[in-house]
Amino acid sequence: MVEDKLLIFRFKQGHSEALRRIYDKYKVGLLKLAFVLIGDVNMAEDIVHDMFVKFAQSADRIKLTGSLKSYLITSVINQIRNYLRDKNRHGENHLEGIELPSSSQRSPHQWAVLSEQLTLLSQALQQLPYEQREVVCFRMEMDMTFRQIATLQRASVNTVKGRYRYAMARLRSLLNSEVEK
Amino acid sequence: MKSADKIKRFFEKAELNVNSNADEQVFKDVLQAQQKTTKKLSAMPEIWRITMKSPIVKLAVAALLVIACLTGIFMFKETSSAAWAIEQSIEAASQYKAIFIEGLDSERTWREDGSLEQRPYKSWAVANDDQTIIEKYRHEVDGIPIIITNGQKTWRYDPNTNTVQIENRPYVASECWCGSQLLEQLKGFHDSGIITHWEVTYGQEPNTDKEQAFLRIAWLEERYNGPRSLWIEFDMESKLPVSFKQWENPKWGGPATLVGEKITYYENLTDELFEFEIPEGASVIEH
């Protein structure tokens, strides 16, 4: 927490090493979050890339009311939601039937290198409604509380808990053999 | 193992790595975006000005920015037994979200004999959970509550006219918490060269042998309310600022215009402290 406060302070002063540290500290987690939420690695890369560029440009305007981690997660989530909304608006069934590339299929210039398990996990998550996917990812990947998730989703804690229960039941059946390994 | 734990483990084992060449390329873009943003330090003076303009300043800034120790109480001596670094104090201060300061304040009123008119004050402040703003605040002068803020409501009392003004907004519109955040500012001012004098000395409290560090700083720049000089006393054991003095000149000259004789830290303070009771017969003006 203190480290992040110092980092953001130095970042706002224009220190590039602070930006580098923030980037290195959070890029993998954010990439993973974006990928498991939308199931499209190229789009996940674009979203996280774009988020960091906007973040870098906002040094003089950024006003954190919470932690840096929450700020970055929220930024990525907002971009994902915008992306999904745009896709829906254009009438595309954006997440159905996406063929996820395995790491061996990836271009050498690709930013994210996915493990087999991550690909499987993302495929399973795409079977869930988006809100449920978010709840599971926030709980499992970001260790967020139900209350924090409820704030982010603008829903009640009970609604979030319900989404979590449904999502976990579905994931258990989808990943049944895998989770036992 | 519960199935939720198994899924959690599955998430943990689902790794993602980055291609280092592509990673450098992405960061290059990010860095370029930062370099195009030229307004360095633009946010910092804003916070600083807000903080310094507010009457709470005096107190807020006092909390850390200042110093003090009463001359004669402390016996100074140079020692290198333990070094003090401001980062330690930033971390120590971040453990507390409530502060109490008592000391002497002045409205720059000078008596006929040339001495500065000072009045005793007490101030209590509680930060929000993130320690980014002052959420609750109570300021007493001569034992009379003058300002109380409790979240979004502020009472201001003028004992001379027996008038209470009530506003539905925080008294301190500043984003700055007078705990670790102000120390961070101080460090930033030092790192960026705004502070022209930064000197650390060490001493010992003669009665208790407690080790102390003293920070003497000064700056000139008007945009940061300069010229100004401060003297802050840190307890070496806890690393916390425990007192301060502030002068509105760059040389610690003359009587200090603001003194925090004692700073006490709390994890929280009772809500009752931030309730305002309308004095009998007072006129109430609601905005």
Short mmCIF file of C-alpha atoms in Angstrom, two decimals:
data_model
loop_
_atom_site.label_atom_id
_atom_site.label_comp_id
_atom_site.label_asym_id
_atom_site.label_seq_id
_atom_site.Cartn_x
_atom_site.Cartn_y
_atom_site.Cartn_z
CA MET A 1 0.00 0.00 0.00
CA VAL A 2 2.72 2.43 0.99
CA GLU A 3 4.86 1.36 -1.93
CA ASP A 4 1.97 2.06 -4.29
CA LYS A 5 1.37 5.46 -2.73
CA LEU A 6 4.98 6.39 -3.27
CA LEU A 7 4.89 4.99 -6.78
CA ILE A 8 1.84 7.00 -7.72
CA PHE A 9 3.32 10.12 -6.17
CA ARG A 10 6.52 9.76 -8.18
CA PHE A 11 4.57 8.83 -11.28
CA LYS A 12 2.57 12.04 -10.98
CA GLN A 13 5.83 13.91 -10.84
CA GLY A 14 6.80 12.38 -14.16
CA HIS A 15 9.33 9.78 -13.02
CA SER A 16 9.52 7.05 -15.63
CA GLU A 17 10.99 4.48 -13.24
CA ALA A 18 7.79 4.71 -11.17
CA LEU A 19 5.74 4.06 -14.29
CA ARG A 20 7.99 1.10 -15.11
CA ARG A 21 7.50 -0.34 -11.63
CA ILE A 22 3.72 0.04 -11.81
CA TYR A 23 3.69 -1.52 -15.26
CA ASP A 24 5.85 -4.49 -14.19
CA LYS A 25 3.92 -5.01 -11.00
CA TYR A 26 0.44 -5.18 -12.52
CA LYS A 27 0.70 -6.10 -16.21
CA VAL A 28 0.52 -9.89 -15.82
CA GLY A 29 -2.44 -9.84 -13.42
CA LEU A 30 -4.36 -7.42 -15.64
CA LEU A 31 -3.61 -9.36 -18.80
CA LYS A 32 -4.77 -12.55 -17.15
CA LEU A 33 -7.93 -10.88 -15.87
CA ALA A 34 -8.75 -9.43 -19.27
CA PHE A 35 -8.11 -12.73 -21.01
CA VAL A 36 -10.23 -14.87 -18.72
CA LEU A 37 -13.04 -12.34 -18.89
CA ILE A 38 -13.26 -11.98 -22.66
CA GLY A 39 -11.55 -15.12 -23.89
CA ASP A 40 -9.80 -13.31 -26.74
CA VAL A 41 -6.11 -12.89 -26.16
CA ASN A 42 -5.58 -10.26 -28.86
CA MET A 43 -8.38 -8.14 -27.51
CA ALA A 44 -7.14 -8.65 -23.95
CA GLU A 45 -3.70 -7.42 -25.00
CA ASP A 46 -5.18 -4.39 -26.76
CA ILE A 47 -7.29 -3.50 -23.76
CA VAL A 48 -4.44 -3.71 -21.26
CA HIS A 49 -2.04 -1.94 -23.63
CA ASP A 50 -4.54 0.85 -24.17
CA MET A 51 -5.28 1.10 -20.47
CA PHE A 52 -1.58 1.58 -19.62
CA VAL A 53 -1.17 4.21 -22.36
CA LYS A 54 -4.15 6.17 -21.03
CA PHE A 55 -2.88 5.76 -17.51
CA ALA A 56 0.54 7.15 -18.55
CA GLN A 57 -1.16 10.14 -20.14
CA SER A 58 -3.22 10.87 -17.07
CA ALA A 59 -0.46 11.67 -14.60
CA ASP A 60 -1.63 15.24 -14.09
CA ARG A 61 -5.29 14.30 -13.77
CA ILE A 62 -5.34 11.01 -11.95
CA LYS A 63 -7.02 11.18 -8.55
CA LEU A 64 -7.01 7.96 -6.63
CA THR A 65 -9.76 7.49 -4.10
CA GLY A 66 -8.77 3.90 -3.40
CA SER A 67 -5.78 1.71 -4.04
CA LEU A 68 -3.74 1.77 -7.23
CA LYS A 69 -4.60 -1.88 -7.82
CA SER A 70 -8.34 -1.16 -7.65
CA TYR A 71 -7.91 1.80 -9.95
CA LEU A 72 -6.15 -0.28 -12.60
CA ILE A 73 -8.61 -3.16 -12.31
CA THR A 74 -11.54 -0.77 -12.64
CA SER A 75 -9.94 0.83 -15.69
CA VAL A 76 -9.54 -2.54 -17.38
CA ILE A 77 -13.04 -3.63 -16.43
CA ASN A 78 -14.53 -0.43 -17.83
CA GLN A 79 -12.74 -0.98 -21.12
CA ILE A 80 -13.88 -4.59 -21.26
CA ARG A 81 -17.48 -3.56 -20.62
CA ASN A 82 -17.25 -0.87 -23.29
CA TYR A 83 -15.84 -3.39 -25.72
CA LEU A 84 -18.58 -5.91 -24.97
CA ARG A 85 -21.27 -3.22 -25.22
CA ASP A 86 -19.96 -2.11 -28.61
CA LYS A 87 -19.86 -5.68 -29.81
CA ASN A 88 -23.42 -6.26 -28.65
CA ARG A 89 -24.59 -3.03 -30.24
CA HIS A 90 -23.27 -4.25 -33.55
CA GLY A 91 -25.32 -7.40 -33.19
CA GLU A 92 -22.48 -9.82 -32.91
CA ASN A 93 -22.55 -12.75 -30.65
CA HIS A 94 -19.10 -11.76 -29.62
CA LEU A 95 -18.05 -14.43 -27.19
CA GLU A 96 -19.67 -17.50 -28.56
CA GLY A 97 -17.58 -19.86 -30.57
CA ILE A 98 -14.31 -18.03 -30.21
CA GLU A 99 -11.50 -20.37 -30.94
CA LEU A 100 -8.86 -19.69 -28.40
CA PRO A 101 -5.31 -20.00 -29.62
CA SER A 102 -2.99 -22.20 -27.64
CA SER A 103 0.43 -20.85 -26.77
CA SER A 104 2.04 -22.82 -29.58
CA GLN A 105 -0.18 -21.05 -32.09
CA ARG A 106 0.81 -17.64 -30.89
CA SER A 107 2.83 -15.28 -32.97
CA PRO A 108 6.32 -14.63 -31.60
CA HIS A 109 5.33 -10.97 -31.35
CA GLN A 110 2.36 -11.71 -29.16
CA TRP A 111 2.61 -10.09 -25.74
CA ALA A 112 0.84 -12.72 -23.62
CA VAL A 113 2.02 -16.31 -23.49
CA LEU A 114 -0.78 -18.53 -22.25
CA SER A 115 -0.49 -21.79 -20.38
CA GLU A 116 -2.68 -24.72 -21.35
CA GLN A 117 -4.59 -24.43 -18.08
CA LEU A 118 -5.30 -20.76 -18.58
CA THR A 119 -6.73 -21.48 -22.00
CA LEU A 120 -8.94 -24.21 -20.52
CA LEU A 121 -10.04 -21.95 -17.73
CA SER A 122 -10.95 -19.14 -20.08
CA GLN A 123 -12.90 -21.52 -22.30
CA ALA A 124 -14.89 -22.72 -19.31
CA LEU A 125 -15.52 -19.18 -18.10
CA GLN A 126 -16.90 -18.13 -21.47
CA GLN A 127 -19.79 -20.54 -20.81
CA LEU A 128 -20.96 -18.32 -17.95
CA PRO A 129 -22.92 -15.06 -18.18
CA TYR A 130 -20.56 -12.09 -18.07
CA GLU A 131 -21.59 -10.87 -14.59
CA GLN A 132 -20.95 -14.30 -13.10
CA ARG A 133 -17.60 -14.45 -14.86
CA GLU A 134 -16.61 -11.16 -13.28
CA VAL A 135 -17.58 -12.29 -9.80
CA VAL A 136 -15.56 -15.50 -10.05
CA CYS A 137 -12.52 -13.73 -11.50
CA PHE A 138 -12.59 -10.97 -8.92
CA ARG A 139 -12.83 -13.54 -6.12
CA MET A 140 -10.35 -16.05 -7.44
CA GLU A 141 -7.87 -13.89 -9.25
CA MET A 142 -8.01 -10.59 -7.39
CA ASP A 143 -9.00 -11.81 -3.90
CA MET A 144 -11.72 -9.19 -3.69
CA THR A 145 -14.47 -9.33 -1.07
CA PHE A 146 -18.13 -9.67 -2.02
CA ARG A 147 -18.68 -6.13 -0.81
CA GLN A 148 -15.94 -4.78 -3.10
CA ILE A 149 -17.36 -6.73 -6.02
CA ALA A 150 -20.86 -5.46 -5.24
CA THR A 151 -19.55 -1.88 -5.43
CA LEU A 152 -17.84 -2.56 -8.72
CA GLN A 153 -20.92 -4.26 -10.17
CA ARG A 154 -23.35 -1.78 -8.61
CA ALA A 155 -25.32 -4.70 -7.25
CA SER A 156 -26.26 -5.88 -3.77
CA VAL A 157 -23.97 -8.20 -1.86
CA ASN A 158 -26.65 -10.91 -1.99
CA THR A 159 -26.90 -10.63 -5.75
CA VAL A 160 -23.14 -10.99 -6.02
CA LYS A 161 -23.14 -14.00 -3.71
CA GLY A 162 -25.87 -15.57 -5.84
CA ARG A 163 -23.86 -15.01 -9.00
CA TYR A 164 -20.85 -16.56 -7.32
CA ARG A 165 -22.78 -19.67 -6.26
CA TYR A 166 -24.22 -20.25 -9.73
CA ALA A 167 -20.87 -19.62 -11.36
CA MET A 168 -19.00 -21.99 -9.07
CA ALA A 169 -21.53 -24.77 -9.58
CA ARG A 170 -21.26 -24.40 -13.33
CA LEU A 171 -17.47 -24.19 -13.26
CA ARG A 172 -17.27 -27.32 -11.12
CA SER A 173 -19.16 -29.29 -13.72
CA LEU A 174 -17.25 -27.73 -16.63
CA LEU A 175 -13.84 -28.28 -15.09
CA ASN A 176 -14.75 -31.42 -13.24
CA SER A 177 -11.93 -33.64 -14.42
CA GLU A 178 -9.39 -30.86 -14.61
CA VAL A 179 -9.71 -29.59 -11.05
CA GLU A 180 -9.19 -33.10 -9.70
CA LYS A 181 -5.74 -33.35 -11.26
CA MET B 1 -10.24 -30.05 -0.11
CA LYS B 2 -13.36 -28.03 -0.88
CA SER B 3 -14.29 -27.62 -4.51
CA ALA B 4 -13.95 -23.84 -4.22
CA ASP B 5 -10.39 -24.36 -3.05
CA LYS B 6 -9.75 -26.68 -5.98
CA ILE B 7 -11.00 -24.07 -8.42
CA LYS B 8 -8.92 -21.45 -6.65
CA ARG B 9 -5.87 -23.68 -7.13
CA PHE B 10 -6.78 -24.10 -10.76
CA PHE B 11 -6.81 -20.32 -11.16
CA GLU B 12 -3.41 -20.10 -9.49
CA LYS B 13 -1.94 -22.76 -11.72
CA ALA B 14 -3.34 -21.14 -14.86
CA GLU B 15 -0.29 -19.08 -15.68
CA LEU B 16 0.27 -16.26 -18.08
CA ASN B 17 3.73 -15.05 -19.02
CA VAL B 18 4.83 -12.25 -21.27
CA ASN B 19 7.04 -12.28 -24.31
CA SER B 20 9.93 -10.02 -23.36
CA ASN B 21 10.38 -8.44 -26.81
CA ALA B 22 6.72 -7.60 -27.13
CA ASP B 23 6.69 -6.48 -23.54
CA GLU B 24 9.45 -3.94 -24.18
CA GLN B 25 7.58 -2.68 -27.22
CA VAL B 26 4.40 -2.18 -25.22
CA PHE B 27 6.25 -0.38 -22.47
CA LYS B 28 7.92 1.83 -25.05
CA ASP B 29 4.47 2.99 -26.15
CA VAL B 30 3.46 3.57 -22.55
CA LEU B 31 6.63 5.52 -21.85
CA GLN B 32 6.15 7.69 -24.93
CA ALA B 33 2.63 8.47 -23.78
CA GLN B 34 4.00 9.57 -20.44
CA GLN B 35 6.69 11.73 -22.01
CA LYS B 36 4.11 13.56 -24.09
CA THR B 37 2.38 14.56 -20.90
CA THR B 38 4.40 17.56 -20.02
CA LYS B 39 2.71 18.95 -16.97
CA LYS B 40 4.96 17.49 -14.39
CA LEU B 41 4.18 18.32 -10.81
CA SER B 42 0.91 19.91 -11.83
CA ALA B 43 -1.11 17.94 -9.36
CA MET B 44 1.24 18.46 -6.48
CA PRO B 45 1.05 22.24 -6.21
CA GLU B 46 -2.70 21.96 -6.39
CA ILE B 47 -2.81 19.78 -3.34
CA TRP B 48 -0.23 21.91 -1.66
CA ARG B 49 -2.07 25.15 -2.30
CA ILE B 50 -5.37 23.78 -1.14
CA THR B 51 -3.81 22.49 1.98
CA MET B 52 -1.90 25.62 2.75
CA LYS B 53 -4.79 27.98 2.07
CA SER B 54 -7.17 26.25 4.36
CA PRO B 55 -7.15 27.30 7.97
CA ILE B 56 -6.91 23.69 8.80
CA VAL B 57 -3.67 23.94 7.22
CA LYS B 58 -2.31 25.29 9.96
CA LEU B 59 -3.20 22.23 11.55
CA ALA B 60 -3.10 19.80 8.81
CA VAL B 61 0.22 20.87 7.67
CA ALA B 62 1.15 21.13 11.15
CA ALA B 63 0.52 17.53 11.57
CA LEU B 64 3.61 16.66 9.83
CA LEU B 65 5.04 19.46 8.04
CA VAL B 66 6.02 21.14 11.03
CA ILE B 67 8.16 20.70 13.86
CA ALA B 68 9.16 21.81 16.94
CA CYS B 69 10.50 21.17 20.19
CA LEU B 70 10.77 23.76 22.73
CA THR B 71 14.16 25.31 22.95
CA GLY B 72 15.88 24.27 26.06
CA ILE B 73 13.99 21.06 26.47
CA PHE B 74 16.12 19.12 24.12
CA MET B 75 19.80 18.66 24.23
CA PHE B 76 21.14 18.36 20.74
CA LYS B 77 24.01 16.28 19.83
CA GLU B 78 25.17 14.74 16.65
CA THR B 79 24.91 11.01 16.64
CA SER B 80 25.11 8.38 13.99
CA SER B 81 23.84 5.48 16.08
CA ALA B 82 20.68 5.23 14.00
CA ALA B 83 19.85 7.07 10.83
CA TRP B 84 16.44 8.47 10.10
CA ALA B 85 14.90 8.42 6.64
CA ILE B 86 11.63 10.02 5.67
CA GLU B 87 10.44 6.80 4.03
CA GLN B 88 10.38 5.21 7.49
CA SER B 89 8.17 8.00 8.78
CA ILE B 90 5.86 7.73 5.78
CA GLU B 91 5.35 4.06 6.51
CA ALA B 92 4.95 4.63 10.25
CA ALA B 93 2.40 7.42 9.75
CA SER B 94 0.40 5.30 7.30
CA GLN B 95 -0.50 2.96 10.18
CA TYR B 96 -2.73 5.63 11.74
CA LYS B 97 -5.83 7.30 10.36
CA ALA B 98 -6.45 9.69 13.25
CA ILE B 99 -4.37 12.49 14.68
CA PHE B 100 -4.61 14.90 17.57
CA ILE B 101 -2.47 18.03 17.67
CA GLU B 102 -2.22 20.66 20.30
CA GLY B 103 -0.18 23.78 20.11
CA LEU B 104 -0.18 27.48 19.41
CA ASP B 105 -1.62 29.23 16.42
CA SER B 106 -1.40 32.81 15.30
CA GLU B 107 -3.35 34.98 12.93
CA ARG B 108 -0.22 37.03 12.37
CA THR B 109 -1.42 39.55 14.92
CA TRP B 110 1.43 41.42 16.55
CA ARG B 111 1.20 43.07 19.93
CA GLU B 112 2.45 46.61 20.56
CA ASP B 113 5.62 45.25 22.11
CA GLY B 114 6.38 43.41 18.90
CA SER B 115 5.58 39.93 20.15
CA LEU B 116 3.31 37.62 18.21
CA GLU B 117 -0.17 37.02 19.58
CA GLN B 118 -0.62 33.29 19.85
CA ARG B 119 -3.61 31.30 20.96
CA PRO B 120 -3.75 27.69 22.09
CA TYR B 121 -5.52 25.30 19.78
CA LYS B 122 -6.45 21.65 19.70
CA SER B 123 -7.28 19.79 16.53
CA TRP B 124 -8.51 16.30 15.88
CA ALA B 125 -8.62 14.83 12.39
CA VAL B 126 -9.69 11.45 11.02
CA ALA B 127 -8.85 10.30 7.51
CA ASN B 128 -10.99 8.19 5.23
CA ASP B 129 -10.03 4.53 4.93
CA ASP B 130 -7.65 5.16 2.08
CA GLN B 131 -6.03 8.03 3.93
CA THR B 132 -6.48 10.39 1.05
CA ILE B 133 -8.76 13.02 2.61
CA ILE B 134 -9.69 14.37 6.01
CA GLU B 135 -13.13 12.96 6.70
CA LYS B 136 -13.75 14.30 10.20
CA TYR B 137 -12.27 17.32 11.82
CA ARG B 138 -12.59 19.26 15.05
CA HIS B 139 -10.73 22.48 15.74
CA GLU B 140 -10.85 24.26 19.07
CA VAL B 141 -9.31 27.58 19.95
CA ASP B 142 -9.10 28.52 23.59
CA GLY B 143 -11.21 25.44 24.31
CA ILE B 144 -14.10 26.57 22.08
CA PRO B 145 -15.04 24.38 19.10
CA ILE B 146 -14.67 26.63 16.07
CA ILE B 147 -14.91 24.16 13.24
CA ILE B 148 -16.37 20.68 13.14
CA THR B 149 -16.70 18.54 10.05
CA ASN B 150 -18.37 15.17 10.07
CA GLY B 151 -18.32 13.73 6.59
CA GLN B 152 -20.38 16.01 4.39
CA LYS B 153 -21.49 18.51 7.04
CA THR B 154 -19.56 21.38 8.56
CA TRP B 155 -20.36 23.66 11.50
CA ARG B 156 -18.41 26.88 11.89
CA TYR B 157 -18.86 28.85 15.05
CA ASP B 158 -17.93 32.49 15.62
CA PRO B 159 -17.89 33.06 19.39
CA ASN B 160 -17.66 36.84 18.94
CA THR B 161 -21.05 37.04 17.24
CA ASN B 162 -22.39 33.79 18.72
CA THR B 163 -23.22 32.60 15.21
CA VAL B 164 -23.15 29.09 13.82
CA GLN B 165 -22.89 28.54 10.09
CA ILE B 166 -23.88 25.13 8.79
CA GLU B 167 -22.80 23.94 5.37
CA ASN B 168 -23.46 20.65 3.66
CA ARG B 169 -19.91 20.09 2.53
CA PRO B 170 -16.65 19.06 4.09
CA TYR B 171 -14.77 21.98 5.53
CA VAL B 172 -11.53 20.78 4.07
CA ALA B 173 -12.01 20.35 0.38
CA SER B 174 -8.43 19.24 0.16
CA GLU B 175 -7.61 15.81 -1.06
CA CYS B 176 -4.72 15.68 1.26
CA TRP B 177 -4.57 13.75 4.49
CA CYS B 178 -2.23 15.22 7.02
CA GLY B 179 -0.64 11.85 7.75
CA SER B 180 1.64 9.91 5.51
CA GLN B 181 0.40 11.77 2.44
CA LEU B 182 1.90 15.03 3.59
CA LEU B 183 5.20 13.39 4.37
CA GLU B 184 5.15 11.99 0.87
CA GLN B 185 4.65 15.51 -0.42
CA LEU B 186 7.54 16.67 1.61
CA LYS B 187 9.70 13.94 0.17
CA GLY B 188 8.52 14.85 -3.31
CA PHE B 189 9.42 18.49 -2.73
CA HIS B 190 12.84 17.40 -1.60
CA ASP B 191 13.37 15.03 -4.53
CA SER B 192 12.29 17.65 -7.04
CA GLY B 193 14.52 20.36 -5.59
CA ILE B 194 11.74 22.66 -4.40
CA ILE B 195 13.03 22.45 -0.86
CA THR B 196 16.28 24.38 -0.82
CA HIS B 197 17.39 23.41 2.67
CA TRP B 198 17.05 19.89 4.08
CA GLU B 199 19.02 19.10 7.16
CA VAL B 200 18.70 16.21 9.60
CA THR B 201 20.19 16.32 13.08
CA TYR B 202 19.86 13.96 16.00
CA GLY B 203 19.34 14.46 19.68
CA GLN B 204 18.18 12.93 22.91
CA GLU B 205 15.44 13.96 25.26
CA PRO B 206 17.40 14.57 28.47
CA ASN B 207 14.78 13.27 30.88
CA THR B 208 13.96 10.05 29.10
CA ASP B 209 17.03 9.54 26.90
CA LYS B 210 14.66 8.93 23.99
CA GLU B 211 16.40 9.41 20.69
CA GLN B 212 15.02 11.96 18.29
CA ALA B 213 15.64 13.17 14.76
CA PHE B 214 15.09 16.78 13.75
CA LEU B 215 14.39 17.84 10.23
CA ARG B 216 15.01 21.44 9.25
CA ILE B 217 13.69 22.43 5.87
CA ALA B 218 13.07 25.64 3.98
CA TRP B 219 11.93 26.74 0.57
CA LEU B 220 11.41 29.97 -1.26
CA GLU B 221 9.03 29.34 -4.12
CA GLU B 222 5.89 31.45 -3.80
CA ARG B 223 3.75 28.96 -5.67
CA TYR B 224 4.27 26.61 -2.74
CA ASN B 225 3.49 29.33 -0.23
CA GLY B 226 7.12 30.14 0.25
CA PRO B 227 9.20 31.48 1.69
CA ARG B 228 8.66 29.11 4.54
CA SER B 229 10.72 27.15 6.99
CA LEU B 230 9.85 24.23 9.20
CA TRP B 231 11.31 22.26 11.99
CA ILE B 232 9.93 18.79 12.60
CA GLU B 233 10.76 16.48 15.44
CA PHE B 234 10.58 12.71 14.89
CA ASP B 235 10.60 10.06 17.55
CA MET B 236 13.32 7.63 16.51
CA GLU B 237 11.60 4.62 18.00
CA SER B 238 8.24 5.02 16.31
CA LYS B 239 9.59 7.20 13.45
CA LEU B 240 6.50 9.38 13.82
CA PRO B 241 6.55 13.18 13.72
CA VAL B 242 5.74 14.28 17.25
CA SER B 243 6.00 18.06 17.14
CA PHE B 244 6.77 20.93 14.82
CA LYS B 245 7.17 24.64 14.27
CA GLN B 246 6.55 26.66 11.18
CA TRP B 247 7.83 30.09 10.16
CA GLU B 248 6.74 32.26 7.29
CA ASN B 249 10.30 33.12 6.42
CA PRO B 250 13.08 30.93 5.06
CA LYS B 251 15.42 31.23 8.03
CA TRP B 252 13.52 29.97 11.07
CA GLY B 253 13.61 33.57 12.23
CA GLY B 254 11.47 35.16 14.94
CA PRO B 255 8.52 33.51 16.64
CA ALA B 256 6.96 30.58 14.84
CA THR B 257 3.53 31.36 13.41
CA LEU B 258 2.32 27.84 14.00
CA VAL B 259 3.42 25.39 16.63
CA GLY B 260 2.37 21.81 17.18
CA GLU B 261 3.71 21.06 20.61
CA LYS B 262 2.42 17.53 20.65
CA ILE B 263 1.09 15.19 17.98
CA THR B 264 -0.68 12.03 19.07
CA TYR B 265 -1.70 9.23 16.73
CA TYR B 266 -4.76 7.01 16.96
CA GLU B 267 -6.24 4.20 14.94
CA ASN B 268 -9.55 6.04 15.13
CA LEU B 269 -11.42 8.60 17.20
CA THR B 270 -14.91 8.44 18.65
CA ASP B 271 -17.73 9.91 16.56
CA GLU B 272 -18.94 11.97 19.50
CA LEU B 273 -15.95 14.19 19.07
CA PHE B 274 -17.30 15.34 15.74
CA GLU B 275 -20.81 16.22 16.87
CA PHE B 276 -21.55 19.91 17.19
CA GLU B 277 -23.82 21.24 19.89
CA ILE B 278 -25.38 24.60 19.04
CA PRO B 279 -24.47 27.03 21.87
CA GLU B 280 -27.37 28.52 23.75
CA GLY B 281 -28.79 31.63 22.08
CA ALA B 282 -26.61 31.25 19.01
CA SER B 283 -27.88 32.41 15.62
CA VAL B 284 -27.85 29.58 13.09
CA ILE B 285 -27.30 30.23 9.41
CA GLU B 286 -27.76 27.27 7.09
CA HIS B 287 -26.22 27.47 3.64
#
